[in-house]
PDB file of C-alpha atoms in Angstrom:
ATOM      1  CA  MET A   1    -133.098  10.747-127.598  1.00  0.00           C
ATOM      2  CA  THR A   2    -133.161   6.966-127.365  1.00  0.00           C
ATOM      3  CA  LYS A   3    -136.476   5.186-126.948  1.00  0.00           C
ATOM      4  CA  ARG A   4    -137.217   3.160-123.854  1.00  0.00           C
ATOM      5  CA  ALA A   5    -136.166  -0.462-124.308  1.00  0.00           C
ATOM      6  CA  MET A   6    -139.209  -2.745-124.380  1.00  0.00           C
ATOM      7  CA  THR A   7    -138.057  -6.367-124.021  1.00  0.00           C
ATOM      8  CA  ASP A   8    -136.795  -7.663-120.665  1.00  0.00           C
ATOM      9  CA  GLU A   9    -133.406  -8.464-122.188  1.00  0.00           C
ATOM     10  CA  ALA A  10    -133.124  -5.007-123.754  1.00  0.00           C
ATOM     11  CA  LYS A  11    -134.162  -3.369-120.486  1.00  0.00           C
ATOM     12  CA  ALA A  12    -131.502  -5.311-118.584  1.00  0.00           C
ATOM     13  CA  LEU A  13    -128.851  -4.310-121.103  1.00  0.00           C
ATOM     14  CA  LYS A  14    -129.891  -0.672-120.950  1.00  0.00           C
ATOM     15  CA  ALA A  15    -129.913  -0.704-117.136  1.00  0.00           C
ATOM     16  CA  GLN A  16    -126.397  -2.150-117.134  1.00  0.00           C
ATOM     17  CA  ALA A  17    -125.272   0.495-119.607  1.00  0.00           C
ATOM     18  CA  ILE A  18    -126.591   3.177-117.233  1.00  0.00           C
ATOM     19  CA  ILE A  19    -124.766   1.554-114.309  1.00  0.00           C
ATOM     20  CA  ASP A  20    -121.555   1.441-116.362  1.00  0.00           C
ATOM     21  CA  LYS A  21    -121.940   5.117-117.258  1.00  0.00           C
ATOM     22  CA  ALA A  22    -122.473   6.017-113.595  1.00  0.00           C
ATOM     23  CA  ALA A  23    -119.281   4.107-112.717  1.00  0.00           C
ATOM     24  CA  GLU A  24    -117.378   5.968-115.431  1.00  0.00           C
ATOM     25  CA  MET A  25    -118.560   9.341-114.148  1.00  0.00           C
ATOM     26  CA  PHE A  26    -117.946   8.415-110.504  1.00  0.00           C
ATOM     27  CA  ALA A  27    -114.331   7.547-111.342  1.00  0.00           C
ATOM     28  CA  SER A  28    -113.589  11.190-112.110  1.00  0.00           C
ATOM     29  CA  SER A  29    -116.114  13.085-109.985  1.00  0.00           C
ATOM     30  CA  GLU A  30    -117.549  13.181-106.476  1.00  0.00           C
ATOM     31  CA  TYR A  31    -120.941  11.596-105.827  1.00  0.00           C
ATOM     32  CA  ASP A  32    -122.520  14.890-104.753  1.00  0.00           C
ATOM     33  CA  LYS A  33    -121.486  16.561-108.001  1.00  0.00           C
ATOM     34  CA  ILE A  34    -123.097  13.923-110.238  1.00  0.00           C
ATOM     35  CA  LYS A  35    -126.702  14.683-111.154  1.00  0.00           C
ATOM     36  CA  MET A  36    -129.202  12.300-112.676  1.00  0.00           C
ATOM     37  CA  SER A  37    -129.689  14.856-115.449  1.00  0.00           C
ATOM     38  CA  ASP A  38    -125.954  14.599-116.229  1.00  0.00           C
ATOM     39  CA  ILE A  39    -126.217  10.824-116.490  1.00  0.00           C
ATOM     40  CA  ALA A  40    -129.298  11.123-118.709  1.00  0.00           C
ATOM     41  CA  ILE A  41    -127.459  13.488-121.054  1.00  0.00           C
ATOM     42  CA  ALA A  42    -124.435  11.177-121.149  1.00  0.00           C
ATOM     43  CA  MET A  43    -126.780   8.278-122.022  1.00  0.00           C
ATOM     44  CA  ASN A  44    -128.596  10.346-124.666  1.00  0.00           C
ATOM     45  CA  MET A  45    -131.943   9.766-122.975  1.00  0.00           C
ATOM     46  CA  SER A  46    -134.494  11.918-121.208  1.00  0.00           C
ATOM     47  CA  LYS A  47    -134.359  12.193-117.426  1.00  0.00           C
ATOM     48  CA  GLY A  48    -137.876  10.756-117.330  1.00  0.00           C
ATOM     49  CA  ILE A  49    -136.742   7.551-119.023  1.00  0.00           C
ATOM     50  CA  LEU A  50    -133.704   7.347-116.727  1.00  0.00           C
ATOM     51  CA  PHE A  51    -136.042   7.437-113.715  1.00  0.00           C
ATOM     52  CA  VAL A  52    -137.983   4.521-115.186  1.00  0.00           C
ATOM     53  CA  TYR A  53    -134.846   2.409-114.760  1.00  0.00           C
ATOM     54  CA  PHE A  54    -133.667   3.910-111.459  1.00  0.00           C
ATOM     55  CA  LYS A  55    -136.087   5.847-109.275  1.00  0.00           C
ATOM     56  CA  THR A  56    -133.347   7.659-107.347  1.00  0.00           C
ATOM     57  CA  LYS A  57    -129.653   8.394-107.658  1.00  0.00           C
ATOM     58  CA  GLU A  58    -129.111   6.355-104.513  1.00  0.00           C
ATOM     59  CA  SER A  59    -130.832   3.388-106.153  1.00  0.00           C
ATOM     60  CA  LEU A  60    -128.601   3.665-109.216  1.00  0.00           C
ATOM     61  CA  PHE A  61    -125.412   3.793-107.180  1.00  0.00           C
ATOM     62  CA  PHE A  62    -126.630   1.023-104.872  1.00  0.00           C
ATOM     63  CA  HIS A  63    -127.005  -1.143-107.978  1.00  0.00           C
ATOM     64  CA  LEU A  64    -123.465  -0.142-108.907  1.00  0.00           C
ATOM     65  CA  LEU A  65    -122.213  -1.183-105.464  1.00  0.00           C
ATOM     66  CA  CYS A  66    -123.980  -4.549-105.770  1.00  0.00           C
ATOM     67  CA  THR A  67    -122.430  -5.041-109.209  1.00  0.00           C
ATOM     68  CA  GLU A  68    -118.970  -4.339-107.806  1.00  0.00           C
ATOM     69  CA  TYR A  69    -119.614  -6.593-104.807  1.00  0.00           C
ATOM     70  CA  GLU A  70    -120.614  -9.434-107.123  1.00  0.00           C
ATOM     71  CA  LYS A  71    -117.350  -8.967-109.032  1.00  0.00           C
ATOM     72  CA  ARG A  72    -115.536  -9.054-105.698  1.00  0.00           C
ATOM     73  CA  LEU A  73    -117.187 -12.352-104.749  1.00  0.00           C
ATOM     74  CA  ILE A  74    -116.192 -13.863-108.080  1.00  0.00           C
ATOM     75  CA  ARG A  75    -112.586 -12.776-107.537  1.00  0.00           C
ATOM     76  CA  LEU A  76    -112.609 -14.054-103.951  1.00  0.00           C
ATOM     77  CA  THR A  77    -113.904 -17.421-105.121  1.00  0.00           C
ATOM     78  CA  GLU A  78    -111.070 -17.630-107.652  1.00  0.00           C
ATOM     79  CA  MET A  79    -108.539 -16.852-104.916  1.00  0.00           C
ATOM     80  CA  ILE A  80    -110.032 -19.473-102.575  1.00  0.00           C
ATOM     81  CA  GLN A  81    -109.956 -22.130-105.275  1.00  0.00           C
ATOM     82  CA  ALA A  82    -106.301 -21.309-106.012  1.00  0.00           C
ATOM     83  CA  SER A  83    -105.300 -21.539-102.340  1.00  0.00           C
ATOM     84  CA  GLN A  84    -105.358 -24.255 -99.714  1.00  0.00           C
ATOM     85  CA  ILE A  85    -107.056 -23.130 -96.517  1.00  0.00           C
ATOM     86  CA  GLN A  86    -105.830 -25.666 -93.983  1.00  0.00           C
ATOM     87  CA  LYS A  87    -105.600 -23.428 -90.915  1.00  0.00           C
ATOM     88  CA  PHE A  88    -106.754 -20.035 -89.677  1.00  0.00           C
ATOM     89  CA  ASP A  89    -103.529 -18.335 -90.786  1.00  0.00           C
ATOM     90  CA  ASP A  90    -104.263 -19.447 -94.369  1.00  0.00           C
ATOM     91  CA  PHE A  91    -107.664 -17.766 -94.146  1.00  0.00           C
ATOM     92  CA  LYS A  92    -106.082 -14.669 -92.617  1.00  0.00           C
ATOM     93  CA  ASP A  93    -103.589 -14.501 -95.509  1.00  0.00           C
ATOM     94  CA  LEU A  94    -106.479 -14.781 -97.981  1.00  0.00           C
ATOM     95  CA  VAL A  95    -108.420 -11.964 -96.323  1.00  0.00           C
ATOM     96  CA  MET A  96    -105.410  -9.657 -96.116  1.00  0.00           C
ATOM     97  CA  THR A  97    -104.263 -10.377 -99.687  1.00  0.00           C
ATOM     98  CA  GLU A  98    -107.748  -9.688-101.047  1.00  0.00           C
ATOM     99  CA  LEU A  99    -108.013  -6.498 -98.984  1.00  0.00           C
ATOM    100  CA  ILE A 100    -104.703  -5.220-100.372  1.00  0.00           C
ATOM    101  CA  GLU A 101    -105.975  -5.974-103.872  1.00  0.00           C
ATOM    102  CA  LEU A 102    -109.177  -4.044-103.175  1.00  0.00           C
ATOM    103  CA  VAL A 103    -107.323  -1.023-101.816  1.00  0.00           C
ATOM    104  CA  ASP A 104    -104.738  -0.947-104.597  1.00  0.00           C
ATOM    105  CA  HIS A 105    -106.903  -1.803-107.588  1.00  0.00           C
ATOM    106  CA  ASN A 106    -110.563  -1.169-106.814  1.00  0.00           C
ATOM    107  CA  PRO A 107    -111.016   2.340-105.391  1.00  0.00           C
ATOM    108  CA  LEU A 108    -114.507   2.376-106.933  1.00  0.00           C
ATOM    109  CA  TYR A 109    -115.666  -0.397-104.603  1.00  0.00           C
ATOM    110  CA  ILE A 110    -113.987   1.195-101.584  1.00  0.00           C
ATOM    111  CA  ARG A 111    -115.680   4.552-102.203  1.00  0.00           C
ATOM    112  CA  LEU A 112    -119.076   2.957-102.734  1.00  0.00           C
ATOM    113  CA  GLU A 113    -118.776   0.769 -99.647  1.00  0.00           C
ATOM    114  CA  ALA A 114    -117.843   3.810 -97.549  1.00  0.00           C
ATOM    115  CA  MET A 115    -121.091   5.470 -98.697  1.00  0.00           C
ATOM    116  CA  ARG A 116    -123.334   2.430 -98.346  1.00  0.00           C
ATOM    117  CA  SER A 117    -125.102   2.879 -95.028  1.00  0.00           C
ATOM    118  CA  ALA A 118    -124.859   6.669 -94.688  1.00  0.00           C
ATOM    119  CA  VAL A 119    -125.866   7.581 -98.253  1.00  0.00           C
ATOM    120  CA  LEU A 120    -126.859   4.799-100.624  1.00  0.00           C
ATOM    121  CA  GLU A 121    -129.255   2.852 -98.403  1.00  0.00           C
ATOM    122  CA  GLN A 122    -131.105   5.979 -97.287  1.00  0.00           C
ATOM    123  CA  ASN A 123    -133.311   6.367-100.346  1.00  0.00           C
ATOM    124  CA  VAL A 124    -133.629   2.909-101.887  1.00  0.00           C
ATOM    125  CA  ASP A 125    -136.886   0.982-102.098  1.00  0.00           C
ATOM    126  CA  ALA A 126    -136.896  -1.605 -99.278  1.00  0.00           C
ATOM    127  CA  GLU A 127    -138.156  -4.410-101.524  1.00  0.00           C
ATOM    128  CA  LEU A 128    -135.475  -3.706-104.114  1.00  0.00           C
ATOM    129  CA  MET A 129    -132.752  -3.560-101.466  1.00  0.00           C
ATOM    130  CA  LEU A 130    -133.902  -6.873 -99.988  1.00  0.00           C
ATOM    131  CA  ARG A 131    -133.888  -8.538-103.411  1.00  0.00           C
ATOM    132  CA  LEU A 132    -130.405  -7.334-104.284  1.00  0.00           C
ATOM    133  CA  LYS A 133    -129.004  -8.241-100.867  1.00  0.00           C
ATOM    134  CA  THR A 134    -130.651 -11.671-101.003  1.00  0.00           C
ATOM    135  CA  ASN A 135    -128.981 -12.400-104.332  1.00  0.00           C
ATOM    136  CA  LEU A 136    -125.606 -11.325-102.972  1.00  0.00           C
ATOM    137  CA  TYR A 137    -126.131 -13.348 -99.785  1.00  0.00           C
ATOM    138  CA  ALA A 138    -126.723 -16.495-101.847  1.00  0.00           C
ATOM    139  CA  GLU A 139    -123.440 -15.919-103.710  1.00  0.00           C
ATOM    140  CA  MET A 140    -121.686 -15.140-100.425  1.00  0.00           C
ATOM    141  CA  MET A 141    -122.843 -18.447 -98.947  1.00  0.00           C
ATOM    142  CA  LYS A 142    -121.451 -20.359-101.928  1.00  0.00           C
ATOM    143  CA  MET A 143    -118.072 -18.721-101.364  1.00  0.00           C
ATOM    144  CA  THR A 144    -118.312 -19.336 -97.617  1.00  0.00           C
ATOM    145  CA  ALA A 145    -118.922 -23.047 -98.196  1.00  0.00           C
ATOM    146  CA  LEU A 146    -115.579 -23.273-100.021  1.00  0.00           C
ATOM    147  CA  ILE A 147    -113.781 -21.608 -97.116  1.00  0.00           C
ATOM    148  CA  CYS A 148    -115.397 -23.974 -94.606  1.00  0.00           C
ATOM    149  CA  GLU A 149    -114.609 -27.216 -96.444  1.00  0.00           C
ATOM    150  CA  ASN A 150    -111.825 -28.103 -93.990  1.00  0.00           C
ATOM    151  CA  ASN A 151    -113.782 -26.994 -90.912  1.00  0.00           C
ATOM    152  CA  ILE A 152    -111.308 -24.248 -90.016  1.00  0.00           C
ATOM    153  CA  LEU A 153    -114.244 -21.902 -89.504  1.00  0.00           C
ATOM    154  CA  ASP A 154    -117.987 -22.320 -89.604  1.00  0.00           C
ATOM    155  CA  PRO A 155    -120.189 -20.225 -91.947  1.00  0.00           C
ATOM    156  CA  SER A 156    -121.346 -17.841 -89.205  1.00  0.00           C
ATOM    157  CA  GLU A 157    -117.731 -17.077 -88.277  1.00  0.00           C
ATOM    158  CA  VAL A 158    -116.818 -16.345 -91.897  1.00  0.00           C
ATOM    159  CA  MET A 159    -119.831 -14.037 -92.239  1.00  0.00           C
ATOM    160  CA  ASP A 160    -118.912 -12.269 -88.988  1.00  0.00           C
ATOM    161  CA  ILE A 161    -115.382 -11.630 -90.232  1.00  0.00           C
ATOM    162  CA  PHE A 162    -116.452 -10.243 -93.604  1.00  0.00           C
ATOM    163  CA  GLN A 163    -119.105  -8.060 -91.972  1.00  0.00           C
ATOM    164  CA  ALA A 164    -116.464  -6.722 -89.600  1.00  0.00           C
ATOM    165  CA  GLN A 165    -114.202  -6.080 -92.568  1.00  0.00           C
ATOM    166  CA  GLY A 166    -116.939  -4.013 -94.206  1.00  0.00           C
ATOM    167  CA  SER A 167    -117.249  -1.889 -91.069  1.00  0.00           C
ATOM    168  CA  ILE A 168    -113.477  -1.478 -90.891  1.00  0.00           C
ATOM    169  CA  ILE A 169    -113.317  -0.347 -94.525  1.00  0.00           C
ATOM    170  CA  ILE A 170    -116.088   2.204 -93.935  1.00  0.00           C
ATOM    171  CA  GLY A 171    -114.579   3.544 -90.705  1.00  0.00           C
ATOM    172  CA  CYS A 172    -111.035   3.865 -92.022  1.00  0.00           C
ATOM    173  CA  LYS A 173    -112.160   5.415 -95.307  1.00  0.00           C
ATOM    174  CA  LEU A 174    -114.332   8.019 -93.596  1.00  0.00           C
ATOM    175  CA  SER A 175    -111.568   8.933 -91.141  1.00  0.00           C
ATOM    176  CA  SER A 176    -109.139   9.480 -94.037  1.00  0.00           C
ATOM    177  CA  MET A 177    -111.476  11.801 -95.945  1.00  0.00           C
ATOM    178  CA  ILE A 178    -110.626  15.449 -95.259  1.00  0.00           C
ATOM    179  CA  PRO A 179    -112.566  18.379 -96.793  1.00  0.00           C
ATOM    180  CA  ALA A 180    -110.458  20.314 -99.321  1.00  0.00           C
ATOM    181  CA  GLU A 181    -110.523  23.497 -97.247  1.00  0.00           C
ATOM    182  CA  LEU A 182    -109.329  21.658 -94.123  1.00  0.00           C
ATOM    183  CA  GLU A 183    -106.615  19.853 -96.065  1.00  0.00           C
ATOM    184  CA  ALA A 184    -105.354  23.235 -97.292  1.00  0.00           C
ATOM    185  CA  ILE A 185    -105.148  24.516 -93.703  1.00  0.00           C
ATOM    186  CA  ILE A 186    -103.287  21.385 -92.599  1.00  0.00           C
ATOM    187  CA  THR A 187    -100.788  21.719 -95.442  1.00  0.00           C
ATOM    188  CA  GLU A 188    -100.278  25.470 -94.937  1.00  0.00           C
ATOM    189  CA  ASN A 189     -99.546  24.989 -91.246  1.00  0.00           C
ATOM    190  CA  GLY A 190     -97.316  21.938 -91.576  1.00  0.00           C
ATOM    191  CA  LEU A 191     -99.750  19.698 -89.715  1.00  0.00           C
ATOM    192  CA  GLU A 192     -99.307  16.642 -91.939  1.00  0.00           C
ATOM    193  CA  GLY A 193     -99.497  14.367 -88.914  1.00  0.00           C
ATOM    194  CA  PHE A 194    -103.232  14.996 -88.745  1.00  0.00           C
ATOM    195  CA  LYS A 195    -103.764  13.291 -92.096  1.00  0.00           C
ATOM    196  CA  ARG A 196    -104.785   9.641 -92.097  1.00  0.00           C
ATOM    197  CA  ASP A 197    -103.505   7.116 -94.639  1.00  0.00           C
ATOM    198  CA  PHE A 198    -106.382   4.840 -95.561  1.00  0.00           C
ATOM    199  CA  LYS A 199    -104.313   1.873 -96.720  1.00  0.00           C
ATOM    200  CA  THR A 200    -102.111   1.857 -93.625  1.00  0.00           C
ATOM    201  CA  ASP A 201    -105.097   2.235 -91.293  1.00  0.00           C
ATOM    202  CA  VAL A 202    -107.350  -0.362 -92.902  1.00  0.00           C
ATOM    203  CA  LEU A 203    -104.645  -3.028 -93.193  1.00  0.00           C
ATOM    204  CA  ARG A 204    -103.433  -2.511 -89.630  1.00  0.00           C
ATOM    205  CA  THR A 205    -106.963  -2.533 -88.218  1.00  0.00           C
ATOM    206  CA  MET A 206    -107.986  -5.656 -90.142  1.00  0.00           C
ATOM    207  CA  LYS A 207    -104.813  -7.504 -89.124  1.00  0.00           C
ATOM    208  CA  ASN A 208    -105.369  -6.611 -85.469  1.00  0.00           C
ATOM    209  CA  TYR A 209    -108.984  -7.744 -85.710  1.00  0.00           C
ATOM    210  CA  LEU A 210    -108.015 -11.106 -87.217  1.00  0.00           C
ATOM    211  CA  ASP A 211    -105.242 -11.630 -84.665  1.00  0.00           C
ATOM    212  CA  GLY A 212    -107.716 -10.923 -81.877  1.00  0.00           C
ATOM    213  CA  TYR A 213    -110.349 -13.159 -83.457  1.00  0.00           C
ATOM    214  CA  LYS A 214    -107.886 -16.037 -83.596  1.00  0.00           C
ATOM    215  CA  ARG A 215    -106.905 -15.586 -79.932  1.00  0.00           C
ATOM    216  CA  ASP A 216    -110.536 -15.432 -78.830  1.00  0.00           C
ATOM    217  CA  SER A 217    -111.404 -18.604 -80.751  1.00  0.00           C
ATOM    218  CA  LEU A 218    -108.610 -20.689 -79.226  1.00  0.00           C
TER     219      LEU A 218
END
């Protein structure tokens, strides 16, 4: 068993290693099937030491979500800097392009975001949650300032749109998730029309929202 890291730098590195291991396990398993004891074994540490770093499984996976969201903000900033947002349609193209990239290449983020309010935020220390969200909000505002340089939108409008996008992602993802036993019944009875396609639903819903937002702002 590994000993508990003592320096702040070593603790941070160990915490990140635990987060990375959780991400690796989550890529091939459902959240409900992953136990903290499994993560401890995979990290070659006792469960007691694991709980020193993360008091709950929800806390661990909320950290993972925040890590993925930070990566998303970095990528979004790169995309903004590479584009020229001169009108609302340019911003709309940015949002839709980034959403397609998320859906196609970052299923980890999508799954975590879909669990955020219903699962992950239910058993996380309020002070910790506030600190993590405050850090992300500061990074979000930096990105928002780049979008608003040409006064196409103001910061509150940009925040509204990205908050709406988060709700759309959650709603469309949850509606596309069918229990295995129900999916078997649907397939056996030729009821494929009852299945929802997440990518189709989320892109259509976001596009309709942005089109409506533009009309309402004119």
